[in-house]
Short mmCIF file of C-alpha atoms in Angstrom, two decimals:
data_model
loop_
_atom_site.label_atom_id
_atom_site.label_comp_id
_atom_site.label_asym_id
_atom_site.label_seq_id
_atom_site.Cartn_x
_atom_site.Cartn_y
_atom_site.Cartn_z
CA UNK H 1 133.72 78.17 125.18
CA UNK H 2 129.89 77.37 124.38
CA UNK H 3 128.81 80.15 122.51
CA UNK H 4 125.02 81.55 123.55
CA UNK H 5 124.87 84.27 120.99
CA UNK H 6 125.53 84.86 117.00
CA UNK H 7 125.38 86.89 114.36
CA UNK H 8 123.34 84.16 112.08
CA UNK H 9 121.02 84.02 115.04
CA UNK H 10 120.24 87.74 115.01
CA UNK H 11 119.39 87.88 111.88
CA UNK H 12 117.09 84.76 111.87
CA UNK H 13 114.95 86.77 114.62
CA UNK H 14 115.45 90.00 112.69
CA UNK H 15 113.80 88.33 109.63
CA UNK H 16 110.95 87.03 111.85
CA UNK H 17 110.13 90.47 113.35
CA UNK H 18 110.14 91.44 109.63
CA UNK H 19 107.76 89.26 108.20
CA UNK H 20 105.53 88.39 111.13
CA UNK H 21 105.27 92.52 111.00
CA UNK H 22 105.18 92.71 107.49
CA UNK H 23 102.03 89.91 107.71
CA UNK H 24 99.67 91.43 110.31
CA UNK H 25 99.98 94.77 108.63
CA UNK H 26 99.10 93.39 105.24
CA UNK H 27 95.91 91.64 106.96
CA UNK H 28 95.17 94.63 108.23
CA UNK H 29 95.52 97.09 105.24
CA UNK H 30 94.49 93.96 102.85
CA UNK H 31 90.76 94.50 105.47
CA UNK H 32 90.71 97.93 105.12
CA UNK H 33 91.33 97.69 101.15
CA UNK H 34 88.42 94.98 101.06
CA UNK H 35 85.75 97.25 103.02
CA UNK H 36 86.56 100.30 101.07
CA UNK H 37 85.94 98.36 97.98
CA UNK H 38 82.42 97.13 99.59
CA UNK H 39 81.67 100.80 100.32
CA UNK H 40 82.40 101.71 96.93
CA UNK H 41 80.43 99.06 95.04
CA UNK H 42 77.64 99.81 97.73
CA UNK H 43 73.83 100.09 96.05
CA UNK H 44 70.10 100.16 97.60
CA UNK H 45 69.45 96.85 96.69
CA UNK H 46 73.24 95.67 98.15
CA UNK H 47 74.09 98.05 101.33
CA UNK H 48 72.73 95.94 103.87
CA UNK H 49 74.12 92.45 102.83
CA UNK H 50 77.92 94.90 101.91
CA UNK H 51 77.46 96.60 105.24
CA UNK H 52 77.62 93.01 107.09
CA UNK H 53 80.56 91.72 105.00
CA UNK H 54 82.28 95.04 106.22
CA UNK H 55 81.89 94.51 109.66
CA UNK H 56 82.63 91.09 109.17
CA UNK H 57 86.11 91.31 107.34
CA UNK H 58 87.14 94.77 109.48
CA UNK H 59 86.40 92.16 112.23
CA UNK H 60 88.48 89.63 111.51
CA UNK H 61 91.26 91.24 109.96
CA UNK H 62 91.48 93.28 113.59
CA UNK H 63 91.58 90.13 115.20
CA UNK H 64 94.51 88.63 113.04
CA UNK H 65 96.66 91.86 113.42
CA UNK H 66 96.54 91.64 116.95
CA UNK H 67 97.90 88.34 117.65
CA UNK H 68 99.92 88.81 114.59
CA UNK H 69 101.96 91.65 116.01
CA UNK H 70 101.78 91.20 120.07
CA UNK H 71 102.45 86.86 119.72
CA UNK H 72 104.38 87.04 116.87
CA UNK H 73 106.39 90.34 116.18
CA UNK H 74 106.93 91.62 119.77
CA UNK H 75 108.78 88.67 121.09
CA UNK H 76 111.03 88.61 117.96
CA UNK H 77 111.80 92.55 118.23
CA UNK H 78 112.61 92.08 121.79
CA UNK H 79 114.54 89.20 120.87
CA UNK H 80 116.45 90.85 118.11
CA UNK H 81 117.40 94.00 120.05
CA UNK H 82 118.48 92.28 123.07
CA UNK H 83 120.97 89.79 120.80
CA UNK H 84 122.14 92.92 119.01
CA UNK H 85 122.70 94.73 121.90
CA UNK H 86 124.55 91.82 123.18
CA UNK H 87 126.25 91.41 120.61
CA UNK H 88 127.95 94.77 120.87
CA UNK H 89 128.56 94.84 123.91
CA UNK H 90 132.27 94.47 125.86
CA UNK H 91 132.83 91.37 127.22
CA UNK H 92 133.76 90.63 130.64
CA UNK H 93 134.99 87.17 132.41
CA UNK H 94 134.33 85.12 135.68
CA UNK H 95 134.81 82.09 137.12
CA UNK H 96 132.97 80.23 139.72
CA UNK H 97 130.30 77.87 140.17
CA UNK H 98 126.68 78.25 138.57
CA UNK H 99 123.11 77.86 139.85
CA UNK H 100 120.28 78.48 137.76
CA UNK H 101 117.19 79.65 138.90
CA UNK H 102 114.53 77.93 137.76
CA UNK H 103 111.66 80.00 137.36
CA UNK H 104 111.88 82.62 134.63
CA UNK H 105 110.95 86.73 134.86
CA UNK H 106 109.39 87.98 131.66
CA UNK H 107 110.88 91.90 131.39
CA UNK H 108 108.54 94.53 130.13
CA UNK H 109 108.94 95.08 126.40
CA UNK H 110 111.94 92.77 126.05
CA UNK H 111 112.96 89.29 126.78
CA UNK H 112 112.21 86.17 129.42
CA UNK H 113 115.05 85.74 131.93
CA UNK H 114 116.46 83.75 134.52
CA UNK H 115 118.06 84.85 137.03
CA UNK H 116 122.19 82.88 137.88
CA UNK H 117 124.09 82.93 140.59
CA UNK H 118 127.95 82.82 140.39
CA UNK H 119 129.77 81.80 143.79
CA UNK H 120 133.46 82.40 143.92
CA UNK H 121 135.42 82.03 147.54
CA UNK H 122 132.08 82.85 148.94
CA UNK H 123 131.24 86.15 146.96
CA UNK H 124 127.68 85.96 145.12
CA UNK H 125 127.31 87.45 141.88
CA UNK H 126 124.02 88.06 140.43
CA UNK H 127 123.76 87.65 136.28
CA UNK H 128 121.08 86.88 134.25
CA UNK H 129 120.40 84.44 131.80
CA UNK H 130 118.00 84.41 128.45
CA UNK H 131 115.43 82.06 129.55
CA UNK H 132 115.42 80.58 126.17
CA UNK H 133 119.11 79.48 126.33
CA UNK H 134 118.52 78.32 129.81
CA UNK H 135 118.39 74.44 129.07
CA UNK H 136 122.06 74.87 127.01
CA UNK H 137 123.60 75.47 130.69
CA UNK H 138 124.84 72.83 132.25
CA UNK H 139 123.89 71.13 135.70
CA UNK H 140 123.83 73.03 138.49
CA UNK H 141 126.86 73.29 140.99
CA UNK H 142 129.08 73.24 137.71
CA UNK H 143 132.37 75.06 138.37
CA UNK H 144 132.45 77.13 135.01
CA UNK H 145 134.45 80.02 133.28
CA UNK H 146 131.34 82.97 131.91
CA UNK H 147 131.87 85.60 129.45
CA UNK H 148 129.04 88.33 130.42
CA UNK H 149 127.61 91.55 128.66
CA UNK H 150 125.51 93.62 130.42
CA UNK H 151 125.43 90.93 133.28
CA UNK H 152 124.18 88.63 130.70
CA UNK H 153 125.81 85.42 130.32
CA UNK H 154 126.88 85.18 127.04
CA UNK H 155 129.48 81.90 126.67
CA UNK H 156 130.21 79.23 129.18
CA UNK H 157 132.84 76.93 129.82
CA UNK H 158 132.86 74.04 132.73
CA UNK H 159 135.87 74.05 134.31
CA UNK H 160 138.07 70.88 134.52
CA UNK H 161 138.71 69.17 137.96
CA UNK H 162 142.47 69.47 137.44
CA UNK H 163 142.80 72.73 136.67
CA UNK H 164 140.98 73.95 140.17
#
């Protein structure tokens, strides 16, 4: 079976959600730290040039954080909890063949699927797919074996001819 899910993989977006988190807050406390430090060192002949720079670096460190932590760390914590949850989750197996759809759904807070359709002796059942693994699957109209969790496809398998 063609695994879709691992531990090493978990922790690769666990460590992005950490540092892409661990980077916008820095910018953001690193701005903060830089216009307290203006305020302090702030004189009559200074304020006005100080009180620019301020605005200026409070500015731009806002607009850092943002991206930082809605682009970056969001996708990787959704990531992350949805492969963990996966990951301990009880398996289940079926057999049939696969269609992909091709357009993908974007879940609130959590991860970009696709919704699959399994057909077996003319019984349709609905799964979904991480839209990320979605070009791993094969073809479709495969005949294939699926190991699901949560009615997401974890592992696949095409069936041989013969064995049908």
């Amino acid at each position: 079976m063609t695994e879709l899910y691992s531990p090493e993989e978990e922790r690769r977006f666990r460590r992005r959600d950490r540092i892409s988190r661990a980077t916008a807050w820095t910018v953001l406390l690193g701005g903060l730290g830089a216009c307290v430090w203006m305020c302090c060192h702030a004189r009559t002949g200074n304020a006005g040039q100080l009180l620019k720079a301020s605005i200026l670096v409070s500015t731009l460190a806002g607009w850092v954080f943002a991206p930082l932590l809605i682009c970056a760390a969001g996708p990787a914590r959704a990531e992350y909890r949805h492969i963990a949850g996966i990951l301990a989750g009880q398996p289940e197996a079926c057999e049939g063949t696969l269609t992909v759809e091709k357009e993908s759904m974007c879940l609130p807070r959590s991860i970009a699927v696709r919704r699959a359709l399994l057909t077996e002796n003319g019984e349709t059942t609905a799964l979904s797919l991480n839209a990320r693994l979605a070009r791993r699957m094969p073809p479709d109209g495969t005949r294939v074996r699926v190991r699901t969790v949560r009615r997401y496809i974890t592992a696949f398998e095409v069936c041989d001819e013969e064995s049908i």
